[in-house]
PDB file of C-alpha atoms in Angstrom:
ATOM      1  CA  MET A   1      13.292  21.910   2.025  1.00 35.00           C
ATOM      2  CA  ARG A   2      11.251  21.046   5.115  1.00 37.00           C
ATOM      3  CA  LEU A   3       7.498  21.420   5.154  1.00 36.00           C
ATOM      4  CA  PHE A   4       5.579  21.717   8.412  1.00 36.00           C
ATOM      5  CA  LEU A   5       1.815  21.389   8.600  1.00 37.00           C
ATOM      6  CA  LEU A   6       0.717  23.044  11.833  1.00 38.00           C
ATOM      7  CA  SER A   7      -2.748  22.326  13.113  1.00 41.00           C
ATOM      8  CA  THR A   8      -4.459  23.479  16.305  1.00 39.00           C
ATOM      9  CA  ILE A   9      -8.148  23.383  17.147  1.00 40.00           C
ATOM     10  CA  GLY A  10      -9.601  25.723  14.560  1.00 37.00           C
ATOM     11  CA  VAL A  11      -6.258  26.811  13.155  1.00 36.00           C
ATOM     12  CA  VAL A  12      -4.365  25.269  10.226  1.00 38.00           C
ATOM     13  CA  ALA A  13      -1.208  26.769   8.772  1.00 36.00           C
ATOM     14  CA  LEU A  14       1.384  25.627   6.299  1.00 34.00           C
ATOM     15  CA  VAL A  15       4.897  26.809   6.975  1.00 37.00           C
ATOM     16  CA  SER A  16       7.749  26.289   4.553  1.00 39.00           C
ATOM     17  CA  CYS A  17      11.329  26.733   5.595  1.00 42.00           C
ATOM     18  CA  GLN A  18      14.125  26.973   3.125  1.00 42.00           C
ATOM     19  CA  ASN A  19      17.790  27.060   3.994  1.00 44.00           C
ATOM     20  CA  LYS A  20      20.632  27.437   1.564  1.00 38.00           C
ATOM     21  CA  GLN A  21      22.739  25.161   3.707  1.00 46.00           C
ATOM     22  CA  GLN A  22      21.159  22.264   5.591  1.00 57.00           C
ATOM     23  CA  ALA A  23      22.682  20.078   8.261  1.00 70.00           C
ATOM     24  CA  TYR A  24      23.317  16.434   7.376  1.00 83.00           C
ATOM     25  CA  ILE A  25      20.210  14.286   7.790  1.00 89.00           C
ATOM     26  CA  PRO A  26      20.738  10.495   7.887  1.00 94.00           C
ATOM     27  CA  ARG A  27      18.705   8.071   5.814  1.00 95.00           C
ATOM     28  CA  SER A  28      15.666   6.705   7.583  1.00 96.00           C
ATOM     29  CA  SER A  29      15.367   3.017   8.362  1.00 95.00           C
ATOM     30  CA  GLY A  30      12.838   0.363   9.274  1.00 94.00           C
ATOM     31  CA  ASN A  31      10.677  -2.299   7.732  1.00 96.00           C
ATOM     32  CA  ILE A  32       7.851  -1.349   5.396  1.00 97.00           C
ATOM     33  CA  ASN A  33       4.590  -0.426   7.168  1.00 97.00           C
ATOM     34  CA  HIS A  34       6.215  -0.068  10.590  1.00 98.00           C
ATOM     35  CA  VAL A  35       5.392   2.951  12.785  1.00 98.00           C
ATOM     36  CA  THR A  36       7.268   4.107  15.891  1.00 98.00           C
ATOM     37  CA  VAL A  37       4.939   5.472  18.592  1.00 98.00           C
ATOM     38  CA  VAL A  38       6.643   7.684  21.189  1.00 98.00           C
ATOM     39  CA  MET A  39       4.716   8.161  24.442  1.00 98.00           C
ATOM     40  CA  GLU A  40       4.895   7.460  28.140  1.00 97.00           C
ATOM     41  CA  ASP A  41       4.180   3.932  29.318  1.00 98.00           C
ATOM     42  CA  ARG A  42       1.126   5.040  31.296  1.00 97.00           C
ATOM     43  CA  ASP A  43      -0.419   6.523  28.145  1.00 97.00           C
ATOM     44  CA  TRP A  44       0.482   3.512  25.991  1.00 98.00           C
ATOM     45  CA  ASN A  45      -1.153   1.210  28.536  1.00 97.00           C
ATOM     46  CA  GLY A  46      -4.193   3.475  28.896  1.00 97.00           C
ATOM     47  CA  VAL A  47      -7.085   4.622  26.731  1.00 97.00           C
ATOM     48  CA  LEU A  48      -4.842   6.697  24.438  1.00 97.00           C
ATOM     49  CA  GLY A  49      -2.567   3.771  23.592  1.00 98.00           C
ATOM     50  CA  GLN A  50      -5.525   1.445  23.103  1.00 98.00           C
ATOM     51  CA  THR A  51      -7.144   3.917  20.692  1.00 98.00           C
ATOM     52  CA  ILE A  52      -3.908   4.157  18.686  1.00 98.00           C
ATOM     53  CA  ARG A  53      -3.658   0.371  18.446  1.00 98.00           C
ATOM     54  CA  ASP A  54      -7.315   0.016  17.486  1.00 98.00           C
ATOM     55  CA  SER A  55      -6.935   2.727  14.825  1.00 98.00           C
ATOM     56  CA  LEU A  56      -3.615   1.807  13.190  1.00 98.00           C
ATOM     57  CA  GLU A  57      -3.674  -1.951  13.599  1.00 98.00           C
ATOM     58  CA  VAL A  58      -6.940  -2.328  11.684  1.00 97.00           C
ATOM     59  CA  PRO A  59      -6.863  -5.319   9.306  1.00 97.00           C
ATOM     60  CA  TYR A  60      -5.241  -4.822   5.910  1.00 97.00           C
ATOM     61  CA  ILE A  61      -8.098  -5.149   3.425  1.00 95.00           C
ATOM     62  CA  GLY A  62      -8.284  -8.214   1.196  1.00 94.00           C
ATOM     63  CA  LEU A  63      -6.245 -10.834   3.063  1.00 95.00           C
ATOM     64  CA  PRO A  64      -7.401 -14.360   3.971  1.00 93.00           C
ATOM     65  CA  TRP A  65      -6.834 -13.719   7.671  1.00 93.00           C
ATOM     66  CA  ASP A  66      -6.396 -10.533   9.666  1.00 95.00           C
ATOM     67  CA  GLU A  67      -3.005  -8.838   9.505  1.00 97.00           C
ATOM     68  CA  PRO A  68      -2.569  -5.251  10.777  1.00 98.00           C
ATOM     69  CA  GLN A  69      -2.299  -2.428   8.289  1.00 97.00           C
ATOM     70  CA  PHE A  70       0.672  -1.073  10.272  1.00 98.00           C
ATOM     71  CA  THR A  71       3.031  -2.718  12.751  1.00 98.00           C
ATOM     72  CA  LEU A  72       3.505  -0.490  15.809  1.00 98.00           C
ATOM     73  CA  HIS A  73       6.668  -0.178  17.911  1.00 98.00           C
ATOM     74  CA  HIS A  74       6.288   1.729  21.184  1.00 98.00           C
ATOM     75  CA  ILE A  75       9.151   3.510  22.922  1.00 98.00           C
ATOM     76  CA  ILE A  76       9.179   6.016  25.772  1.00 98.00           C
ATOM     77  CA  PRO A  77      10.272   9.638  25.085  1.00 97.00           C
ATOM     78  CA  GLN A  78      13.543   9.169  26.987  1.00 97.00           C
ATOM     79  CA  ALA A  79      14.539   6.415  24.548  1.00 97.00           C
ATOM     80  CA  PHE A  80      13.735   8.469  21.452  1.00 97.00           C
ATOM     81  CA  GLU A  81      17.267   9.442  20.533  1.00 95.00           C
ATOM     82  CA  GLY A  82      20.095   8.265  18.340  1.00 94.00           C
ATOM     83  CA  PHE A  83      19.173   5.443  15.971  1.00 94.00           C
ATOM     84  CA  ALA A  84      15.537   5.439  17.198  1.00 95.00           C
ATOM     85  CA  ARG A  85      15.050   8.857  15.585  1.00 96.00           C
ATOM     86  CA  GLN A  86      15.808   7.405  12.159  1.00 96.00           C
ATOM     87  CA  SER A  87      12.500   5.522  11.995  1.00 97.00           C
ATOM     88  CA  ARG A  88      10.712   6.337   8.761  1.00 97.00           C
ATOM     89  CA  ASN A  89       7.306   6.884  10.400  1.00 98.00           C
ATOM     90  CA  VAL A  90       7.123   8.511  13.833  1.00 98.00           C
ATOM     91  CA  LEU A  91       4.014   9.333  15.862  1.00 98.00           C
ATOM     92  CA  ARG A  92       4.936  11.259  19.008  1.00 98.00           C
ATOM     93  CA  PHE A  93       2.741  12.396  21.905  1.00 98.00           C
ATOM     94  CA  GLY A  94       3.611  14.959  24.555  1.00 96.00           C
ATOM     95  CA  LYS A  95       2.136  17.302  27.136  1.00 94.00           C
ATOM     96  CA  ASP A  96       1.809  20.998  26.251  1.00 94.00           C
ATOM     97  CA  SER A  97      -0.487  23.852  27.190  1.00 93.00           C
ATOM     98  CA  ILE A  98      -1.311  24.369  23.488  1.00 92.00           C
ATOM     99  CA  PRO A  99      -3.314  21.545  21.843  1.00 95.00           C
ATOM    100  CA  ARG A 100      -1.640  20.903  18.515  1.00 95.00           C
ATOM    101  CA  PHE A 101      -1.271  18.281  15.776  1.00 97.00           C
ATOM    102  CA  ARG A 102       1.709  18.829  13.504  1.00 96.00           C
ATOM    103  CA  PHE A 103       3.073  16.916  10.532  1.00 96.00           C
ATOM    104  CA  ALA A 104       6.751  17.418   9.681  1.00 95.00           C
ATOM    105  CA  GLN A 105       8.706  16.040   6.758  1.00 94.00           C
ATOM    106  CA  ASP A 106      12.276  14.762   7.278  1.00 95.00           C
ATOM    107  CA  GLN A 107      12.502  15.977  10.875  1.00 95.00           C
ATOM    108  CA  TYR A 108      15.321  13.652  11.963  1.00 96.00           C
ATOM    109  CA  ALA A 109      15.931  11.455   8.885  1.00 96.00           C
ATOM    110  CA  ARG A 110      15.182  11.342   5.175  1.00 94.00           C
ATOM    111  CA  PRO A 111      12.594  10.320   4.117  1.00 95.00           C
ATOM    112  CA  GLN A 112      10.572  10.551   7.310  1.00 97.00           C
ATOM    113  CA  LEU A 113       6.989  11.301   8.267  1.00 97.00           C
ATOM    114  CA  TYR A 114       6.913  12.835  11.744  1.00 98.00           C
ATOM    115  CA  ALA A 115       3.590  13.522  13.485  1.00 98.00           C
ATOM    116  CA  LEU A 116       3.552  15.378  16.812  1.00 98.00           C
ATOM    117  CA  VAL A 117       0.459  15.469  19.024  1.00 98.00           C
ATOM    118  CA  THR A 118       0.453  17.709  22.098  1.00 97.00           C
ATOM    119  CA  GLY A 119      -2.148  18.758  24.638  1.00 96.00           C
ATOM    120  CA  GLU A 120      -2.758  19.344  28.320  1.00 93.00           C
ATOM    121  CA  GLY A 121      -3.910  15.790  28.870  1.00 92.00           C
ATOM    122  CA  THR A 122      -5.184  12.579  27.366  1.00 94.00           C
ATOM    123  CA  GLU A 123      -8.529  14.053  26.295  1.00 95.00           C
ATOM    124  CA  ASP A 124      -6.933  16.777  24.138  1.00 96.00           C
ATOM    125  CA  GLN A 125      -4.424  14.397  22.567  1.00 97.00           C
ATOM    126  CA  LEU A 126      -7.100  11.792  21.893  1.00 97.00           C
ATOM    127  CA  PHE A 127      -9.338  14.356  20.169  1.00 97.00           C
ATOM    128  CA  LEU A 128      -6.521  15.616  17.941  1.00 97.00           C
ATOM    129  CA  PHE A 129      -5.377  12.110  17.029  1.00 98.00           C
ATOM    130  CA  GLU A 130      -8.855  10.990  16.021  1.00 97.00           C
ATOM    131  CA  SER A 131      -9.472  14.236  14.100  1.00 97.00           C
ATOM    132  CA  HIS A 132      -6.383  13.677  11.935  1.00 97.00           C
ATOM    133  CA  LEU A 133      -6.479   9.869  11.739  1.00 98.00           C
ATOM    134  CA  SER A 134      -7.572   9.535   8.113  1.00 97.00           C
ATOM    135  CA  GLU A 135      -4.911  11.993   6.959  1.00 97.00           C
ATOM    136  CA  LEU A 136      -2.280  10.219   9.076  1.00 98.00           C
ATOM    137  CA  ARG A 137      -3.106   6.837   7.532  1.00 97.00           C
ATOM    138  CA  ARG A 138      -3.002   8.292   4.022  1.00 97.00           C
ATOM    139  CA  LEU A 139       0.366   9.953   4.522  1.00 97.00           C
ATOM    140  CA  ILE A 140       1.934   6.809   6.027  1.00 98.00           C
ATOM    141  CA  VAL A 141       0.742   4.726   3.072  1.00 97.00           C
ATOM    142  CA  GLU A 142       2.099   7.294   0.604  1.00 96.00           C
ATOM    143  CA  ASN A 143       5.415   7.428   2.461  1.00 97.00           C
ATOM    144  CA  GLU A 144       5.740   3.640   2.451  1.00 97.00           C
ATOM    145  CA  GLN A 145       4.829   3.295  -1.223  1.00 97.00           C
ATOM    146  CA  LYS A 146       7.497   5.836  -2.128  1.00 96.00           C
ATOM    147  CA  GLU A 147      10.036   3.912  -0.059  1.00 97.00           C
ATOM    148  CA  LYS A 148       9.050   0.622  -1.675  1.00 97.00           C
ATOM    149  CA  ILE A 149       9.442   2.099  -5.169  1.00 96.00           C
ATOM    150  CA  ARG A 150      12.778   3.666  -4.171  1.00 96.00           C
ATOM    151  CA  ARG A 151      14.036   0.215  -3.217  1.00 96.00           C
ATOM    152  CA  ILE A 152      12.679  -1.296  -6.431  1.00 96.00           C
ATOM    153  CA  ASN A 153      14.450   1.379  -8.478  1.00 96.00           C
ATOM    154  CA  GLN A 154      17.789   0.156  -7.162  1.00 96.00           C
ATOM    155  CA  SER A 155      17.416  -2.795  -9.551  1.00 95.00           C
ATOM    156  CA  PRO A 156      14.504  -2.138 -11.925  1.00 96.00           C
ATOM    157  CA  SER A 157      13.500  -4.487 -14.704  1.00 96.00           C
ATOM    158  CA  THR A 158      14.142  -3.374 -18.270  1.00 96.00           C
ATOM    159  CA  ASP A 159      11.769  -5.893 -19.867  1.00 95.00           C
ATOM    160  CA  THR A 160       9.486  -4.389 -22.510  1.00 95.00           C
ATOM    161  CA  GLU A 161       6.645  -6.907 -22.826  1.00 96.00           C
ATOM    162  CA  LEU A 162       4.103  -4.565 -21.227  1.00 97.00           C
ATOM    163  CA  GLN A 163       5.125  -1.752 -23.566  1.00 96.00           C
ATOM    164  CA  ASP A 164       5.139  -3.967 -26.629  1.00 95.00           C
ATOM    165  CA  ARG A 165       1.795  -5.673 -25.996  1.00 96.00           C
ATOM    166  CA  LEU A 166      -0.303  -3.114 -24.120  1.00 97.00           C
ATOM    167  CA  ASN A 167       1.514   0.213 -24.468  1.00 97.00           C
ATOM    168  CA  ILE A 168       1.831   0.597 -20.688  1.00 97.00           C
ATOM    169  CA  ASP A 169       4.702   0.707 -18.205  1.00 97.00           C
ATOM    170  CA  LEU A 170       5.109  -0.569 -14.639  1.00 97.00           C
ATOM    171  CA  THR A 171       8.122  -0.192 -12.362  1.00 97.00           C
ATOM    172  CA  TYR A 172       9.082  -3.570 -10.878  1.00 97.00           C
ATOM    173  CA  PRO A 173      12.356  -5.247  -9.850  1.00 97.00           C
ATOM    174  CA  THR A 174      14.402  -7.699 -11.867  1.00 97.00           C
ATOM    175  CA  ALA A 175      13.277 -10.493  -9.534  1.00 97.00           C
ATOM    176  CA  TYR A 176      10.073 -10.603 -11.605  1.00 98.00           C
ATOM    177  CA  GLN A 177      10.386 -12.566 -14.830  1.00 97.00           C
ATOM    178  CA  THR A 178       7.922 -12.883 -17.710  1.00 96.00           C
ATOM    179  CA  LEU A 179       6.031 -16.158 -17.450  1.00 96.00           C
ATOM    180  CA  LYS A 180       3.564 -15.712 -20.321  1.00 96.00           C
ATOM    181  CA  ASP A 181       3.519 -13.207 -23.178  1.00 95.00           C
ATOM    182  CA  THR A 182       0.713 -13.288 -25.748  1.00 94.00           C
ATOM    183  CA  THR A 183      -0.878 -10.703 -28.025  1.00 90.00           C
ATOM    184  CA  ASN A 184      -3.139  -9.306 -25.302  1.00 95.00           C
ATOM    185  CA  PHE A 185      -1.947 -10.877 -22.059  1.00 97.00           C
ATOM    186  CA  VAL A 186       1.277 -10.560 -20.045  1.00 98.00           C
ATOM    187  CA  TRP A 187       2.044 -12.565 -16.897  1.00 98.00           C
ATOM    188  CA  ILE A 188       5.064 -11.657 -14.744  1.00 98.00           C
ATOM    189  CA  GLN A 189       6.111 -13.733 -11.728  1.00 98.00           C
ATOM    190  CA  LYS A 190       8.523 -13.471  -8.796  1.00 98.00           C
ATOM    191  CA  PRO A 191       9.439 -16.626  -6.837  1.00 97.00           C
ATOM    192  CA  ILE A 192       9.290 -16.417  -3.045  1.00 96.00           C
ATOM    193  CA  GLN A 193       9.738 -19.013  -0.313  1.00 91.00           C
ATOM    194  CA  ASN A 194       7.087 -21.707  -0.800  1.00 89.00           C
ATOM    195  CA  GLY A 195       5.205 -19.660  -3.397  1.00 95.00           C
ATOM    196  CA  HIS A 196       5.236 -16.796  -5.847  1.00 97.00           C
ATOM    197  CA  MET A 197       4.032 -13.225  -6.460  1.00 98.00           C
ATOM    198  CA  ASN A 198       2.369 -12.384  -9.760  1.00 98.00           C
ATOM    199  CA  ILE A 199       1.398  -9.459 -11.978  1.00 98.00           C
ATOM    200  CA  ILE A 200      -0.905  -9.858 -14.960  1.00 98.00           C
ATOM    201  CA  ALA A 201      -2.074  -7.264 -17.468  1.00 98.00           C
ATOM    202  CA  TYR A 202      -4.506  -7.358 -20.388  1.00 98.00           C
ATOM    203  CA  SER A 203      -6.955  -5.120 -22.237  1.00 97.00           C
ATOM    204  CA  LEU A 204     -10.692  -5.385 -22.870  1.00 97.00           C
ATOM    205  CA  GLY A 205     -13.136  -3.800 -25.271  1.00 97.00           C
ATOM    206  CA  ILE A 206     -14.674  -0.486 -24.271  1.00 96.00           C
ATOM    207  CA  ASN A 207     -18.047  -2.148 -23.613  1.00 96.00           C
ATOM    208  CA  ALA A 208     -16.637  -5.044 -21.571  1.00 96.00           C
ATOM    209  CA  LEU A 209     -17.878  -3.760 -18.220  1.00 94.00           C
ATOM    210  CA  GLU A 210     -21.460  -3.028 -19.221  1.00 93.00           C
ATOM    211  CA  GLY A 211     -23.813  -4.334 -16.550  1.00 90.00           C
ATOM    212  CA  PRO A 212     -23.455  -4.650 -12.761  1.00 93.00           C
ATOM    213  CA  THR A 213     -19.788  -4.060 -11.900  1.00 91.00           C
ATOM    214  CA  ARG A 214     -19.847  -6.397  -8.888  1.00 92.00           C
ATOM    215  CA  THR A 215     -20.661  -9.336 -11.139  1.00 94.00           C
ATOM    216  CA  ARG A 216     -18.896  -8.282 -14.340  1.00 96.00           C
ATOM    217  CA  ILE A 217     -15.439  -7.922 -12.773  1.00 97.00           C
ATOM    218  CA  PRO A 218     -15.433 -11.422 -11.177  1.00 96.00           C
ATOM    219  CA  ASP A 219     -16.853 -12.893 -14.407  1.00 97.00           C
ATOM    220  CA  ILE A 220     -14.068 -11.265 -16.443  1.00 97.00           C
ATOM    221  CA  ARG A 221     -11.418 -12.478 -13.992  1.00 97.00           C
ATOM    222  CA  ASP A 222     -12.797 -16.008 -14.194  1.00 97.00           C
ATOM    223  CA  SER A 223     -12.760 -16.036 -17.997  1.00 97.00           C
ATOM    224  CA  ILE A 224      -9.184 -14.707 -18.068  1.00 97.00           C
ATOM    225  CA  GLY A 225      -8.154 -17.325 -15.518  1.00 97.00           C
ATOM    226  CA  GLN A 226      -9.695 -20.119 -17.554  1.00 97.00           C
ATOM    227  CA  GLN A 227      -7.944 -18.944 -20.697  1.00 96.00           C
ATOM    228  CA  TYR A 228      -4.506 -17.985 -19.383  1.00 97.00           C
ATOM    229  CA  ILE A 229      -3.871 -19.043 -15.737  1.00 97.00           C
ATOM    230  CA  PRO A 230      -3.900 -22.820 -15.245  1.00 95.00           C
ATOM    231  CA  GLY A 231      -3.567 -24.660 -11.956  1.00 91.00           C
ATOM    232  CA  ARG A 232      -1.174 -27.491 -11.214  1.00 90.00           C
ATOM    233  CA  LEU A 233      -3.662 -30.178 -12.250  1.00 91.00           C
ATOM    234  CA  ASP A 234      -5.146 -30.802 -15.684  1.00 92.00           C
ATOM    235  CA  GLY A 235      -8.221 -28.689 -16.293  1.00 93.00           C
ATOM    236  CA  ALA A 236      -7.690 -26.515 -13.202  1.00 95.00           C
ATOM    237  CA  TYR A 237      -7.652 -22.710 -13.517  1.00 97.00           C
ATOM    238  CA  MET A 238      -7.842 -19.552 -11.404  1.00 97.00           C
ATOM    239  CA  ILE A 239     -11.208 -18.007 -10.481  1.00 97.00           C
ATOM    240  CA  THR A 240     -12.514 -15.437  -8.005  1.00 97.00           C
ATOM    241  CA  GLU A 241     -13.251 -17.231  -4.747  1.00 95.00           C
ATOM    242  CA  ALA A 242     -17.026 -17.414  -4.415  1.00 85.00           C
ATOM    243  CA  ALA A 243     -17.046 -17.740  -0.605  1.00 87.00           C
ATOM    244  CA  TYR A 244     -15.120 -14.480  -0.071  1.00 88.00           C
ATOM    245  CA  ARG A 245     -16.959 -11.315  -1.073  1.00 89.00           C
ATOM    246  CA  PRO A 246     -14.523  -8.916  -2.819  1.00 94.00           C
ATOM    247  CA  TYR A 247     -14.175  -5.257  -1.862  1.00 95.00           C
ATOM    248  CA  PHE A 248     -15.008  -2.837  -4.681  1.00 96.00           C
ATOM    249  CA  PHE A 249     -13.918   0.816  -4.904  1.00 97.00           C
ATOM    250  CA  THR A 250     -14.117   3.501  -7.568  1.00 97.00           C
ATOM    251  CA  THR A 251     -10.695   4.995  -8.231  1.00 97.00           C
ATOM    252  CA  THR A 252      -8.422   6.906 -10.583  1.00 98.00           C
ATOM    253  CA  LEU A 253      -4.972   5.687 -11.594  1.00 97.00           C
ATOM    254  CA  ALA A 254      -2.614   7.212 -14.176  1.00 96.00           C
ATOM    255  CA  GLY A 255      -5.362   9.731 -14.906  1.00 96.00           C
ATOM    256  CA  LEU A 256      -7.816   6.974 -15.856  1.00 98.00           C
ATOM    257  CA  PRO A 257     -11.088   6.387 -13.990  1.00 98.00           C
ATOM    258  CA  GLY A 258     -12.018   2.859 -13.066  1.00 97.00           C
ATOM    259  CA  TYR A 259     -12.449   0.268 -10.361  1.00 98.00           C
ATOM    260  CA  LEU A 260     -10.220  -1.195  -7.666  1.00 98.00           C
ATOM    261  CA  THR A 261     -11.107  -4.677  -6.444  1.00 98.00           C
ATOM    262  CA  LYS A 262      -9.511  -6.542  -3.530  1.00 97.00           C
ATOM    263  CA  GLY A 263     -10.412 -10.113  -2.762  1.00 96.00           C
ATOM    264  CA  MET A 264      -9.425 -13.760  -2.811  1.00 97.00           C
ATOM    265  CA  TRP A 265      -8.666 -16.053  -5.734  1.00 98.00           C
ATOM    266  CA  GLU A 266      -8.749 -19.822  -5.820  1.00 97.00           C
ATOM    267  CA  VAL A 267      -8.002 -22.525  -8.372  1.00 96.00           C
ATOM    268  CA  ARG A 268     -10.984 -24.502  -9.565  1.00 95.00           C
ATOM    269  CA  GLY A 269      -9.975 -28.141  -9.449  1.00 92.00           C
ATOM    270  CA  ASP A 270      -6.917 -27.645  -7.210  1.00 91.00           C
ATOM    271  CA  PHE A 271      -6.054 -26.625  -3.652  1.00 91.00           C
ATOM    272  CA  MET A 272      -4.537 -23.202  -4.293  1.00 94.00           C
ATOM    273  CA  ALA A 273      -5.755 -19.807  -3.105  1.00 96.00           C
ATOM    274  CA  GLY A 274      -4.577 -16.346  -2.063  1.00 97.00           C
ATOM    275  CA  PRO A 275      -5.321 -12.604  -2.163  1.00 98.00           C
ATOM    276  CA  PHE A 276      -5.468 -10.370  -5.239  1.00 98.00           C
ATOM    277  CA  VAL A 277      -5.694  -6.653  -6.036  1.00 98.00           C
ATOM    278  CA  ASN A 278      -7.154  -5.696  -9.401  1.00 98.00           C
ATOM    279  CA  TYR A 279      -7.478  -2.413 -11.305  1.00 98.00           C
ATOM    280  CA  MET A 280      -9.776  -1.996 -14.290  1.00 98.00           C
ATOM    281  CA  LEU A 281      -9.240   1.404 -15.882  1.00 98.00           C
ATOM    282  CA  ARG A 282     -11.208   3.053 -18.672  1.00 98.00           C
ATOM    283  CA  ASP A 283      -8.877   4.218 -21.461  1.00 97.00           C
ATOM    284  CA  SER A 284     -11.344   6.225 -23.554  1.00 96.00           C
ATOM    285  CA  ILE A 285      -8.714   7.582 -25.947  1.00 95.00           C
ATOM    286  CA  ASN A 286      -7.783   4.052 -27.048  1.00 95.00           C
ATOM    287  CA  HIS A 287     -11.360   2.714 -26.684  1.00 97.00           C
ATOM    288  CA  ARG A 288     -10.471  -0.006 -24.197  1.00 97.00           C
ATOM    289  CA  TRP A 289     -10.311  -1.056 -20.567  1.00 98.00           C
ATOM    290  CA  ILE A 290      -6.864  -1.745 -19.113  1.00 98.00           C
ATOM    291  CA  ALA A 291      -6.754  -4.494 -16.475  1.00 98.00           C
ATOM    292  CA  ILE A 292      -3.717  -4.887 -14.202  1.00 98.00           C
ATOM    293  CA  GLU A 293      -3.646  -7.221 -11.240  1.00 98.00           C
ATOM    294  CA  GLY A 294      -1.342  -8.548  -8.569  1.00 98.00           C
ATOM    295  CA  PHE A 295      -1.907 -11.826  -6.752  1.00 98.00           C
ATOM    296  CA  THR A 296       0.084 -13.898  -4.280  1.00 98.00           C
ATOM    297  CA  PHE A 297       0.426 -17.593  -3.563  1.00 97.00           C
ATOM    298  CA  ALA A 298       2.168 -17.961  -0.203  1.00 95.00           C
ATOM    299  CA  PRO A 299       0.626 -20.775   1.852  1.00 93.00           C
ATOM    300  CA  ASN A 300       1.240 -20.696   5.607  1.00 89.00           C
ATOM    301  CA  SER A 301       2.874 -17.247   5.351  1.00 94.00           C
ATOM    302  CA  THR A 302       1.843 -13.694   6.137  1.00 96.00           C
ATOM    303  CA  LYS A 303       0.798 -11.819   3.020  1.00 97.00           C
ATOM    304  CA  ARG A 304       0.464  -8.137   3.905  1.00 97.00           C
ATOM    305  CA  ASP A 305       3.916  -7.130   2.749  1.00 97.00           C
ATOM    306  CA  HIS A 306       3.612  -9.167  -0.463  1.00 98.00           C
ATOM    307  CA  MET A 307       0.329  -7.490  -1.355  1.00 98.00           C
ATOM    308  CA  PHE A 308       1.656  -4.065  -0.399  1.00 98.00           C
ATOM    309  CA  GLU A 309       4.561  -4.564  -2.809  1.00 98.00           C
ATOM    310  CA  LEU A 310       2.229  -5.605  -5.618  1.00 98.00           C
ATOM    311  CA  HIS A 311      -0.133  -2.708  -4.953  1.00 97.00           C
ATOM    312  CA  SER A 312       2.789  -0.267  -4.938  1.00 97.00           C
ATOM    313  CA  ILE A 313       3.992  -1.620  -8.274  1.00 98.00           C
ATOM    314  CA  LEU A 314       0.517  -1.323  -9.833  1.00 98.00           C
ATOM    315  CA  ASN A 315       0.402   2.307  -8.710  1.00 97.00           C
ATOM    316  CA  THR A 316       3.412   3.091 -10.920  1.00 97.00           C
ATOM    317  CA  LEU A 317       1.302   2.514 -14.042  1.00 98.00           C
ATOM    318  CA  THR A 318       1.925   4.935 -16.904  1.00 97.00           C
ATOM    319  CA  LEU A 319       0.619   4.943 -20.461  1.00 94.00           C
ATOM    320  CA  ASN A 320       3.007   5.388 -23.363  1.00 84.00           C
TER     321      ASN A 320
END
């Protein structure tokens, strides 16, 4: 099945095409969070290209230094053929008498998000791009999370500590191994070059988050760090970095309402720090809060892709 979302100024239509027999579509390729932008050099070097870069290369939220949300690769239309068409995320611009923004699924490869922007000139194309920017970002993120989980499912872990202790499931690869397993706390870790990636999960009483959320969540993280997550030196433990104000969002995950927090952690009494992403979800049926978190220690390395992997894994949460 191919789904096409057609959008012109003032007109939106959803067209579904079904064929009993489909031509072979190759598997898409490319690194996670990479986007191929197809347009003429003069447009890429002009106001349209600058707007695209400013819009899609915005900093990924919650990292110690700026890294772009998406990595862009520009090619001219004449070069968009063969292997280039197998890019997983494609944003294409072209001249046409009808201003139009169209999303297509699996246009030249599978899976693939293909966005086509057409108009008489730069002004029309710029207006359409900016009008659909938030939807474009959302669909790219969803497409990349699905691809990340597809890759993880090629070698998924069968460990049951999260089920046994907290009655929850996460999909993560076998590269993650259980580091700590207690009655109400599970710590899973994956070694990487010069560091490690981590997932922790625990539960809290139903009244644990009473009070101002922006202070309660860091306080809870600090108490959990002191109890369960030591540093390399005696007496050192993980806390929420005080000098870096976290980002707080309301959210829903696995059907549970709660809070998403992105920020920086550090180790009190040691020189260790890095980014974290934390969910605290209200499980009213079981009268508890579920906390799941991913954090990375990767000094002198880029961290966007590490945090994207952890965030994708956390989004696979299910309750048994």
